[in-house]
XYZ file of C-alpha atoms in Angstrom:
672
model
C 0.000 0.000 0.000
C 3.058 2.197 -0.420
C 1.542 4.552 -2.933
C -1.704 5.042 -1.090
C -0.318 5.046 2.443
C -0.680 7.514 5.289
C -0.021 11.194 4.734
C 3.588 12.357 5.019
C 4.610 14.968 7.553
C 5.933 18.301 6.369
C 6.112 19.663 2.834
C 5.800 17.032 0.103
C 9.036 16.018 -1.622
C 7.372 15.876 -5.041
C 5.391 18.753 -6.489
C 4.540 18.790 -10.172
C 4.507 22.110 -11.984
C 1.007 22.582 -13.378
C 2.003 25.456 -15.628
C 3.680 24.554 -18.920
C 7.406 24.255 -18.316
C 10.101 24.795 -20.904
C 11.940 21.592 -21.757
C 15.360 21.262 -23.332
C 15.819 20.987 -27.083
C 16.909 17.678 -28.635
C 19.866 16.939 -30.895
C 19.994 13.888 -33.182
C 23.351 12.206 -32.520
C 22.942 9.811 -35.477
C 23.151 12.722 -37.914
C 26.895 13.038 -37.316
C 27.351 9.262 -37.209
C 25.860 8.938 -40.700
C 28.432 11.352 -42.083
C 31.661 10.048 -40.552
C 33.587 6.837 -40.025
C 32.324 4.454 -37.326
C 35.835 3.078 -36.901
C 37.267 6.550 -36.295
C 34.449 7.178 -33.786
C 35.164 3.922 -31.926
C 38.925 4.556 -31.810
C 38.685 8.244 -30.824
C 40.708 9.644 -27.916
C 38.480 8.877 -24.920
C 39.534 10.716 -21.729
C 36.437 11.330 -19.606
C 36.611 13.661 -16.620
C 35.608 11.886 -13.409
C 34.828 12.720 -9.792
C 37.366 15.134 -8.256
C 39.998 14.253 -10.843
C 40.470 10.673 -9.642
C 42.149 8.249 -11.984
C 40.190 5.145 -12.908
C 40.561 2.247 -10.494
C 41.294 -1.297 -11.651
C 38.418 -3.779 -11.101
C 40.782 -6.029 -9.121
C 41.568 -3.163 -6.708
C 37.836 -2.598 -6.114
C 37.385 -6.313 -5.312
C 40.314 -6.291 -2.859
C 38.939 -3.189 -1.179
C 35.531 -4.866 -0.766
C 37.043 -8.087 0.561
C 39.182 -6.294 3.140
C 36.436 -3.886 4.224
C 35.370 -3.882 7.868
C 31.759 -4.632 6.864
C 32.539 -7.809 4.908
C 35.151 -8.997 7.431
C 32.658 -8.503 10.274
C 30.014 -10.659 8.512
C 32.628 -13.334 7.680
C 33.621 -13.556 11.388
C 29.985 -13.646 12.523
C 29.131 -16.453 10.076
C 32.289 -18.333 11.101
C 31.128 -18.297 14.745
C 27.554 -19.288 13.929
C 28.411 -22.052 11.439
C 31.569 -23.368 13.072
C 33.537 -23.009 9.823
C 36.937 -21.370 9.418
C 37.015 -17.766 8.206
C 39.220 -18.911 5.288
C 36.399 -21.070 3.844
C 33.861 -18.237 4.136
C 36.402 -15.787 2.694
C 36.812 -18.095 -0.319
C 33.042 -18.040 -0.775
C 33.122 -14.225 -0.661
C 35.837 -14.240 -3.358
C 33.665 -16.495 -5.545
C 30.711 -14.140 -5.095
C 32.885 -11.167 -6.114
C 34.243 -13.005 -9.159
C 30.696 -13.873 -10.260
C 29.421 -10.363 -9.577
C 32.190 -7.912 -10.445
C 32.544 -5.833 -13.587
C 35.775 -5.825 -15.582
C 35.506 -2.522 -17.435
C 37.935 -2.523 -20.365
C 38.421 0.082 -23.076
C 38.696 -2.582 -25.810
C 35.159 -3.868 -25.139
C 33.870 -0.289 -25.009
C 35.360 0.475 -28.409
C 33.919 -2.771 -29.822
C 30.429 -1.790 -28.643
C 30.877 1.798 -29.872
C 31.631 0.487 -33.377
C 28.949 -2.249 -33.406
C 26.156 -0.159 -31.895
C 26.829 2.670 -34.360
C 26.236 0.238 -37.220
C 23.093 -1.233 -35.599
C 21.500 2.047 -34.463
C 21.929 3.656 -37.894
C 20.124 0.704 -39.464
C 17.157 0.356 -37.129
C 16.541 3.911 -35.871
C 15.756 7.024 -37.869
C 16.982 9.298 -35.064
C 18.481 9.074 -31.575
C 17.674 12.380 -29.917
C 19.317 13.671 -26.728
C 18.828 16.845 -24.681
C 22.359 18.255 -24.666
C 21.602 20.657 -21.799
C 20.976 17.578 -19.650
C 24.316 16.115 -20.775
C 26.099 19.326 -19.733
C 24.461 19.232 -16.273
C 25.459 15.577 -15.906
C 29.051 16.373 -16.885
C 29.192 19.010 -14.135
C 27.542 16.685 -11.572
C 30.040 13.850 -12.224
C 32.908 16.161 -11.266
C 31.289 17.319 -8.011
C 29.808 14.280 -6.248
C 29.113 10.566 -6.783
C 26.366 10.124 -9.397
C 23.594 7.520 -9.671
C 21.868 7.197 -13.076
C 18.218 6.105 -12.868
C 16.815 5.399 -16.363
C 13.318 4.221 -17.224
C 13.246 0.613 -18.474
C 11.287 -0.371 -21.556
C 13.817 -2.376 -23.585
C 17.120 -4.259 -23.442
C 18.438 -1.412 -25.586
C 18.210 0.985 -22.596
C 21.532 0.280 -20.896
C 23.408 -0.143 -24.198
C 22.014 3.185 -25.382
C 23.070 5.046 -22.224
C 26.653 3.763 -22.356
C 26.766 4.600 -26.072
C 25.604 8.177 -25.372
C 28.047 8.750 -22.521
C 30.897 7.491 -24.718
C 29.722 9.820 -27.505
C 29.834 12.830 -25.170
C 33.151 11.834 -23.512
C 31.562 11.185 -20.130
C 32.637 8.466 -17.693
C 30.915 5.184 -18.549
C 28.625 3.844 -15.833
C 28.877 0.551 -13.989
C 25.510 -1.108 -14.529
C 23.523 -3.456 -12.289
C 22.471 -6.354 -14.554
C 20.514 -9.557 -13.902
C 22.281 -12.916 -13.751
C 20.316 -14.008 -16.860
C 22.928 -12.306 -19.040
C 25.765 -14.374 -17.587
C 24.294 -17.435 -19.309
C 24.970 -15.823 -22.694
C 28.319 -17.093 -23.960
C 30.664 -14.348 -25.169
C 27.935 -11.678 -24.802
C 27.874 -12.005 -21.001
C 31.633 -11.483 -20.811
C 31.458 -8.558 -23.266
C 28.833 -6.916 -21.052
C 31.036 -7.471 -17.980
C 33.936 -5.786 -19.807
C 31.607 -2.907 -20.711
C 30.805 -2.140 -17.082
C 28.017 -4.573 -16.149
C 28.119 -6.083 -12.663
C 25.752 -8.978 -12.039
C 23.273 -9.441 -9.235
C 21.033 -12.355 -8.322
C 17.297 -11.699 -8.612
C 16.818 -12.752 -4.983
C 19.371 -13.070 -2.189
C 17.280 -15.591 -0.242
C 18.480 -14.421 3.174
C 22.135 -15.058 2.197
C 23.868 -12.609 4.576
C 27.289 -13.034 2.998
C 25.976 -12.334 -0.499
C 24.084 -9.269 0.729
C 27.157 -7.937 2.612
C 29.493 -8.444 -0.374
C 27.024 -7.002 -2.885
C 26.145 -3.944 -0.770
C 29.809 -3.209 -0.010
C 30.755 -3.625 -3.689
C 28.162 -1.029 -4.749
C 29.043 1.365 -1.900
C 32.788 1.097 -2.606
C 32.235 2.137 -6.226
C 29.968 4.963 -5.141
C 32.188 6.301 -2.320
C 35.228 6.461 -4.574
C 33.336 7.948 -7.500
C 35.296 5.977 -10.109
C 32.217 5.794 -12.330
C 28.513 6.660 -12.186
C 26.365 3.767 -10.927
C 23.393 2.858 -13.105
C 20.362 0.739 -12.252
C 16.668 0.530 -13.042
C 14.326 1.535 -10.227
C 11.605 -0.574 -11.866
C 13.789 -3.666 -11.466
C 12.770 -5.155 -14.800
C 11.523 -4.058 -18.220
C 7.934 -2.817 -18.271
C 6.005 -5.027 -20.691
C 3.081 -2.576 -20.822
C 4.922 0.790 -21.125
C 3.434 1.811 -17.769
C 6.059 2.728 -15.184
C 6.373 -0.143 -12.690
C 6.254 0.458 -8.934
C 9.829 1.015 -7.714
C 12.111 -1.483 -5.997
C 13.924 -0.029 -2.990
C 16.899 -2.362 -2.299
C 19.584 -0.861 -4.547
C 18.389 2.680 -3.892
C 18.763 2.226 -0.125
C 22.311 0.853 -0.680
C 23.481 3.873 -2.738
C 21.938 6.281 -0.206
C 23.647 4.690 2.805
C 27.096 6.340 2.356
C 25.347 9.723 2.591
C 23.410 8.699 5.718
C 26.691 7.555 7.319
C 28.482 10.780 6.268
C 30.951 8.836 4.097
C 30.155 11.189 1.191
C 29.091 14.841 1.369
C 26.333 14.394 -1.226
C 25.079 12.061 -3.950
C 23.383 13.141 -7.185
C 20.424 11.113 -8.471
C 19.761 11.609 -12.200
C 16.342 10.567 -13.574
C 16.579 9.600 -17.255
C 13.587 9.135 -19.558
C 14.031 6.869 -22.606
C 11.121 7.004 -25.060
C 10.695 4.696 -28.057
C 8.547 5.524 -31.062
C 8.395 1.770 -31.642
C 9.596 -0.699 -28.977
C 11.836 -3.484 -30.291
C 10.269 -6.159 -28.059
C 6.613 -5.086 -28.554
C 5.339 -8.402 -29.989
C 7.487 -10.441 -27.583
C 5.952 -8.547 -24.657
C 2.405 -9.159 -25.913
C 3.084 -12.903 -26.185
C 4.580 -12.923 -22.668
C 1.530 -11.115 -21.258
C -0.691 -13.773 -22.840
C 1.205 -16.563 -21.121
C 3.774 -17.578 -23.744
C 7.009 -18.178 -21.764
C 9.757 -15.584 -22.119
C 12.666 -16.936 -24.212
C 15.808 -17.551 -22.146
C 18.588 -15.031 -22.766
C 21.156 -16.752 -24.984
C 23.714 -15.903 -27.644
C 21.882 -18.082 -30.189
C 18.657 -16.207 -29.405
C 20.459 -12.922 -29.981
C 21.728 -14.147 -33.359
C 18.212 -15.249 -34.363
C 16.963 -11.765 -33.464
C 19.239 -10.179 -36.086
C 16.282 -10.084 -38.509
C 15.272 -6.860 -36.711
C 18.212 -5.205 -38.491
C 16.058 -4.962 -41.598
C 13.176 -3.318 -39.701
C 12.470 0.343 -38.905
C 11.879 1.358 -35.265
C 11.532 5.108 -35.760
C 13.087 7.494 -33.248
C 14.377 7.298 -29.679
C 14.372 10.287 -27.323
C 16.662 10.234 -24.278
C 16.059 13.012 -21.754
C 18.643 13.481 -18.991
C 16.818 15.111 -16.079
C 18.163 17.696 -13.657
C 20.547 15.983 -11.166
C 18.779 15.813 -7.799
C 20.863 16.368 -4.652
C 20.252 13.740 -1.981
C 21.513 16.235 0.604
C 18.843 18.742 -0.440
C 16.093 16.093 -0.318
C 17.165 14.992 3.171
C 17.570 18.526 4.534
C 15.179 19.154 7.429
C 13.701 15.687 7.097
C 16.332 13.069 7.954
C 18.234 12.975 11.226
C 21.569 11.286 10.466
C 22.806 11.384 14.085
C 21.672 7.814 14.975
C 24.193 6.523 12.404
C 26.995 8.155 14.433
C 26.072 6.092 17.509
C 26.886 2.740 15.853
C 30.249 1.736 14.296
C 29.967 2.055 10.505
C 30.850 -1.566 9.818
C 27.956 -2.974 11.877
C 24.882 -3.871 9.778
C 21.884 -1.697 10.697
C 18.222 -2.150 9.902
C 16.745 0.912 8.250
C 14.606 2.944 10.634
C 10.975 3.581 9.700
C 11.908 7.222 9.013
C 14.650 6.182 6.568
C 12.447 3.552 4.881
C 9.756 6.174 4.308
C 12.365 8.584 2.927
C 13.786 5.955 0.516
C 10.225 5.179 -0.658
C 9.496 8.869 -1.285
C 12.754 9.370 -3.214
C 12.002 6.325 -5.406
C 8.523 7.610 -6.298
C 9.856 11.120 -6.899
C 12.470 9.794 -9.351
C 9.883 7.739 -11.258
C 7.484 10.685 -11.484
C 10.326 12.833 -12.852
C 10.997 10.109 -15.454
C 7.309 10.167 -16.459
C 7.276 13.996 -16.750
C 10.019 13.877 -19.398
C 8.793 10.884 -21.420
C 8.307 11.933 -25.047
C 4.969 11.058 -26.678
C 4.916 10.358 -30.416
C 1.889 10.856 -32.720
C 1.394 7.066 -32.669
C 0.627 7.192 -28.923
C -2.343 9.469 -29.698
C -3.420 7.375 -32.711
C -3.357 4.144 -30.663
C -5.465 5.793 -27.924
C -8.097 6.870 -30.474
C -8.068 3.507 -32.284
C -8.745 1.497 -29.132
C -11.928 3.497 -28.562
C -13.111 2.938 -32.149
C -12.679 -0.796 -32.783
C -12.719 -2.654 -35.086
C -12.135 0.192 -37.606
C -12.264 3.973 -37.996
C -12.417 6.169 -41.083
C -8.968 7.623 -41.852
C -10.198 11.237 -42.053
C -12.016 10.874 -38.729
C -8.888 9.349 -37.179
C -6.836 12.370 -38.288
C -9.468 14.738 -36.876
C -9.628 12.943 -33.502
C -5.824 12.659 -33.313
C -5.462 16.429 -33.820
C -8.084 17.011 -31.122
C -6.165 14.721 -28.755
C -2.912 16.498 -29.650
C -4.387 19.767 -28.338
C -5.631 18.074 -25.156
C -2.244 16.402 -24.548
C -0.407 19.706 -24.873
C -2.943 21.399 -22.548
C -2.323 18.651 -19.950
C 1.445 19.271 -20.121
C 2.346 16.148 -22.144
C 5.789 16.168 -23.776
C 4.651 15.714 -27.384
C 7.055 15.501 -30.336
C 4.950 16.283 -33.395
C 6.649 16.467 -36.829
C 6.286 20.173 -37.665
C 7.429 19.601 -41.241
C 4.446 17.313 -42.013
C 0.745 18.086 -42.399
C -1.596 16.102 -40.099
C -2.548 13.570 -42.809
C 1.096 12.777 -43.573
C 2.060 12.569 -39.882
C -0.711 10.020 -39.263
C 0.089 8.087 -42.467
C 3.768 7.945 -41.501
C 2.886 6.561 -38.040
C 0.553 3.942 -39.536
C 3.346 2.807 -41.878
C 5.835 2.526 -38.997
C 3.354 0.348 -37.059
C 2.040 -1.694 -39.989
C 2.564 -4.846 -37.906
C -0.339 -3.635 -35.698
C -2.628 -1.663 -38.057
C -3.584 -1.523 -41.726
C -5.188 1.109 -43.944
C -7.860 -0.645 -46.031
C -10.286 1.233 -48.319
C -9.984 4.444 -46.344
C -10.498 2.604 -43.039
C -7.825 2.118 -40.376
C -8.143 -1.413 -39.009
C -6.374 -3.114 -36.119
C -4.780 -6.253 -37.580
C -6.715 -9.505 -36.893
C -9.752 -7.622 -35.527
C -11.957 -8.458 -38.490
C -10.910 -12.107 -38.810
C -13.533 -14.821 -38.873
C -11.535 -17.850 -39.997
C -10.084 -20.329 -37.511
C -10.936 -21.639 -34.072
C -12.586 -19.136 -31.726
C -9.821 -19.402 -29.109
C -7.171 -18.775 -31.772
C -9.058 -15.688 -32.981
C -9.373 -14.321 -29.455
C -5.625 -14.858 -28.918
C -4.660 -13.064 -32.164
C -7.019 -10.175 -31.476
C -5.690 -9.895 -27.918
C -2.127 -9.713 -29.303
C -2.985 -6.686 -31.449
C -4.892 -4.964 -28.638
C -2.124 -5.522 -26.068
C 0.507 -4.147 -28.475
C -1.681 -1.119 -29.166
C -2.516 -0.786 -25.470
C 1.153 -0.427 -24.548
C 1.262 2.833 -26.529
C -2.027 4.088 -25.076
C -0.550 3.433 -21.616
C 2.163 6.004 -22.351
C -0.601 8.603 -22.653
C -2.294 7.324 -19.494
C 0.926 7.977 -17.556
C 0.246 11.684 -18.274
C -3.576 11.578 -18.178
C -4.052 9.368 -15.107
C -5.170 12.073 -12.648
C -7.723 13.912 -14.851
C -8.877 10.505 -16.136
C -9.535 9.287 -12.576
C -11.531 12.458 -11.857
C -13.577 11.751 -15.033
C -14.161 8.120 -13.936
C -15.172 9.313 -10.435
C -17.650 11.765 -11.996
C -19.044 8.925 -14.098
C -19.333 6.508 -11.163
C -20.863 8.842 -8.571
C -23.364 10.543 -10.925
C -23.193 13.430 -8.475
C -22.073 17.060 -8.468
C -20.919 16.939 -4.807
C -17.166 17.465 -4.597
C -16.878 15.422 -1.397
C -18.467 12.333 -3.014
C -16.378 12.702 -6.170
C -13.155 13.011 -4.131
C -14.102 9.956 -2.047
C -14.553 7.927 -5.251
C -11.302 9.327 -6.719
C -9.447 8.293 -3.562
C -10.917 4.763 -3.769
C -9.850 4.447 -7.427
C -6.378 5.861 -6.739
C -5.922 3.260 -4.016
C -7.206 0.429 -6.234
C -4.926 1.357 -9.133
C -1.769 2.263 -7.183
C -0.169 -0.979 -8.438
C -0.990 0.022 -12.035
C 0.143 3.667 -11.981
C 2.644 5.776 -10.054
C 1.213 8.021 -7.342
C 3.385 9.817 -4.820
C 2.633 8.446 -1.339
C 0.217 10.315 0.888
C -0.901 13.155 -1.420
C -4.280 11.914 -2.711
C -5.909 15.334 -2.249
C -3.108 17.027 -4.195
C -3.530 14.492 -7.039
C -7.279 15.179 -7.057
C -6.671 18.928 -7.213
C -4.201 18.434 -10.088
C -6.787 16.406 -12.035
C -9.452 19.069 -11.393
C -7.063 21.903 -12.317
C -6.251 20.341 -15.707
C -9.929 19.661 -16.454
C -10.866 23.218 -15.442
C -8.058 24.609 -17.608
C -9.583 22.842 -20.631
C -13.125 23.970 -19.729
C -14.253 20.373 -19.094
C -15.494 21.118 -15.573
C -16.222 24.067 -13.354
C -15.388 23.788 -9.665
C -17.200 25.575 -6.833
C -16.431 25.158 -3.101
C -18.982 22.300 -2.829
C -19.553 21.059 -6.385
C -17.868 19.922 -9.583
C -19.941 20.572 -12.685
C -19.261 19.061 -16.120
C -19.779 21.601 -18.890
C -21.715 20.651 -22.026
C -18.569 21.365 -24.057
C -16.512 19.203 -21.754
C -18.743 16.137 -21.785
C -17.032 14.521 -24.794
C -13.583 15.075 -23.216
C -14.702 13.546 -19.898
C -16.233 10.541 -21.668
C -12.982 10.005 -23.629
C -10.848 10.236 -20.473
C -13.093 7.777 -18.601
C -12.951 5.396 -21.579
C -9.121 5.403 -21.411
C -9.508 3.715 -18.026
C -12.259 1.283 -19.042
C -9.942 -1.721 -19.720
C -8.607 -1.485 -16.157
C -12.034 -0.922 -14.602
C -13.645 -3.778 -16.516
C -10.596 -6.005 -16.072
C -10.722 -5.665 -12.277
C -14.498 -6.165 -12.383
C -14.085 -9.482 -14.280
C -11.365 -10.625 -11.874
C -13.680 -9.790 -8.927
C -16.398 -11.929 -10.516
C -13.952 -14.781 -11.062
C -12.757 -14.679 -7.445
C -16.306 -14.625 -6.083
C -17.695 -17.430 -8.293
C -14.830 -19.690 -9.321
C -12.489 -19.880 -6.321
C -13.461 -22.028 -3.353
C -10.191 -23.177 -1.795
C -6.648 -21.876 -1.407
C -4.830 -21.270 -4.699
C -1.375 -20.306 -5.947
C -0.593 -17.339 -8.211
C -0.036 -19.752 -11.114
C -3.472 -21.371 -10.550
C -5.069 -17.919 -10.299
C -3.563 -16.734 -13.607
C -4.530 -19.941 -15.414
C -8.042 -19.817 -13.947
C -8.738 -16.177 -14.752
C -7.313 -16.637 -18.253
C -9.711 -19.532 -18.981
C -12.606 -17.583 -17.429
C -11.819 -14.490 -19.550
C -11.404 -16.562 -22.741
C -14.932 -17.957 -22.241
C -16.372 -14.458 -21.781
C -14.590 -13.182 -24.911
C -15.569 -16.200 -27.031
C -19.248 -15.778 -26.125
C -19.144 -12.015 -26.624
C -19.987 -11.350 -22.937
C -17.119 -8.856 -22.786
C -14.848 -6.986 -25.193
C -12.173 -6.434 -22.541
C -9.264 -8.294 -24.147
C -6.796 -6.655 -21.764
C -8.061 -8.791 -18.865
C -5.966 -11.563 -20.504
C -2.782 -9.617 -19.638
C -0.777 -11.319 -16.880
C 0.406 -7.850 -15.812
C -3.156 -6.704 -15.080
C -3.962 -10.044 -13.412
C -0.930 -9.913 -11.077
C -1.537 -6.252 -10.239
C -5.180 -6.983 -9.414
C -4.148 -9.867 -7.147
C -1.577 -7.635 -5.376
C -4.265 -4.952 -4.934
C -6.774 -7.395 -3.451
C -4.089 -8.665 -1.044
C -3.294 -5.075 -0.018
C -6.998 -4.342 0.577
C -7.409 -7.587 2.612
C -9.853 -8.915 0.018
C -7.458 -11.834 -0.537
C -5.256 -13.307 2.200
C -1.679 -14.262 1.249
C -0.021 -17.057 3.250
C 3.562 -18.338 3.110
C 4.000 -22.084 2.601
C 7.032 -24.330 2.171
C 6.672 -24.070 -1.641
C 5.904 -20.366 -1.902
C 2.592 -18.612 -1.259
C -1.087 -19.532 -1.355
C -4.105 -17.236 -1.444
C -7.635 -17.425 -0.021
C -10.546 -15.068 -0.725
C -12.359 -13.072 1.962
C -15.799 -13.289 0.327
C -17.364 -10.541 2.458
C -14.589 -8.013 1.710
C -14.646 -9.026 -1.973
C -18.399 -8.482 -2.139
C -18.044 -4.908 -0.816
C -15.236 -4.085 -3.272
C -17.115 -5.687 -6.191
C -20.163 -3.550 -5.399
C -18.064 -0.436 -5.955
C -17.387 -1.667 -9.492
C -20.585 -3.504 -10.437
C -23.065 -0.881 -9.283
C -21.477 1.990 -11.133
C -19.272 0.934 -14.046
C -22.037 0.429 -16.655
C -22.938 4.160 -16.526
C -21.286 5.698 -19.556
C -22.922 9.106 -19.822
C -21.902 11.856 -17.460
C -24.362 14.143 -15.706
C -23.751 17.553 -17.237
C -24.747 20.977 -16.042
C -25.907 23.703 -18.356
C -23.454 26.450 -17.496
């Protein structure tokens, strides 16, 4: 319940500017690459400036420093006492962990990637655009204090792209936290290690030695500032293009040296990476529908080389303003308790520190979202999904232009091709995404939506694939529209003008969907006011001290915004029905996903619902997590994992909130 938890004390850490802010201009770095030698680029003189003029440290020296540190030696001695084993044996185990984990940054591998990625990026991307003002701020930050890079995560390309950009601009290459999956890739795994990747297990399983070695390894690199540290707050790639709720482990590790006064400050840099077309889009859709994710392997990478003949449009990388950890902590965190305990003794994070780490994580993700670039296709996909199975091309252009104006009014970061008329911009986007849509006789059709041949289950699967791929782009818009959309849904559900009732419903929805979307903890009222402000700004509603009135002009906007949320509303409603009717005994997550998938397939085959997105494992898992958080479902640990049981009474109350109100589609409007 992190995102919907109790109110924070003091001024909120995150406050979004509701007036239009000026964003940096972009430069296309591929323009120069297309005009000069890739070999010369790869072999250029590379002398990056690093923290306080330090010289780079050899990977072996970092490992020795970690091994001899008081923290690791303390844990080794403690384990030796508890287990009755010699410290030498445990020390050997620590060495093995470091050898498995550690990076081996080498200029030769960097130059190899610089050459190879130049060739690949020029083939598959039209442009790679970077805000150079952000690069300049990062360059300054790297020289002042240790830096932590926090990029959004939508594709495997993300970490390769960041290293490529930093090399291009002569900045110190980051050391990157990578999953162990990559180590199984022959040759590639070692190349990644030599390019700065250090490898971490997905779970530590209570292994105190592993945790001590890993944490000390990360802190040693950060304290000495030899290179920026890079990791993904989301923990894994988002398959739906929605920002995932943050993971706190690595963030708490990189913040600890500041808490213990081992560094004066640490800069956190939010980075937003936006894809016009995501390389793994079809793979993600298959995964969400239950097709197992292919294991990372070198042979799999070679098979994927067919993408080199495809076109993935443009990438925009926005380096955000470096955020000072010292400034964030000022007046909020008391670091004195850390002085009362020797630095090498492991300490549990206090509740105050845990809350602070949580707030920082959400702040960084919200800053990422603010600077995500929206392409015309994001708008087109959002319109298409509300006009299935087909829409007239001219009407699509008209609605897309209308949505463009709304997006800009809501502060969305929209990159619209100024050199093209609306018809050409839409046509160009349709061509780029021809694997999802087709233009047939003046009608824009989602692929496979008009099919009638084949088994019903096969048809449903193919149609769901297209909708999930399209939905991932609509979700990028929802990241920006989520607050005004929730106000519109609350207006639709309450069928009331009373502000108090509408806010109560908004708060309920925000709580329900806090596993789907990113909300800063404890500021529900502020989110509600933001949603109302944006709707008022566009003349959709008028707000009085006691009432919220929908204008006649604004009705169509409010209906559109509520419809953006319909797949989530209806998806949760179907899952509530499944839990109330189909589950009788304890079940595992795997049984739940299989059961709800079969239940949803039946509803889709019989035409009882058109909510294909309920088949998404992402939505299913988020709904289950939400019901556990709301005590609708009880989660119990067993020897083999977890089982779940349904609290029928609590489920019935929650289901009523959906069932009684969702079918209403027309908003009550006031003649103003």
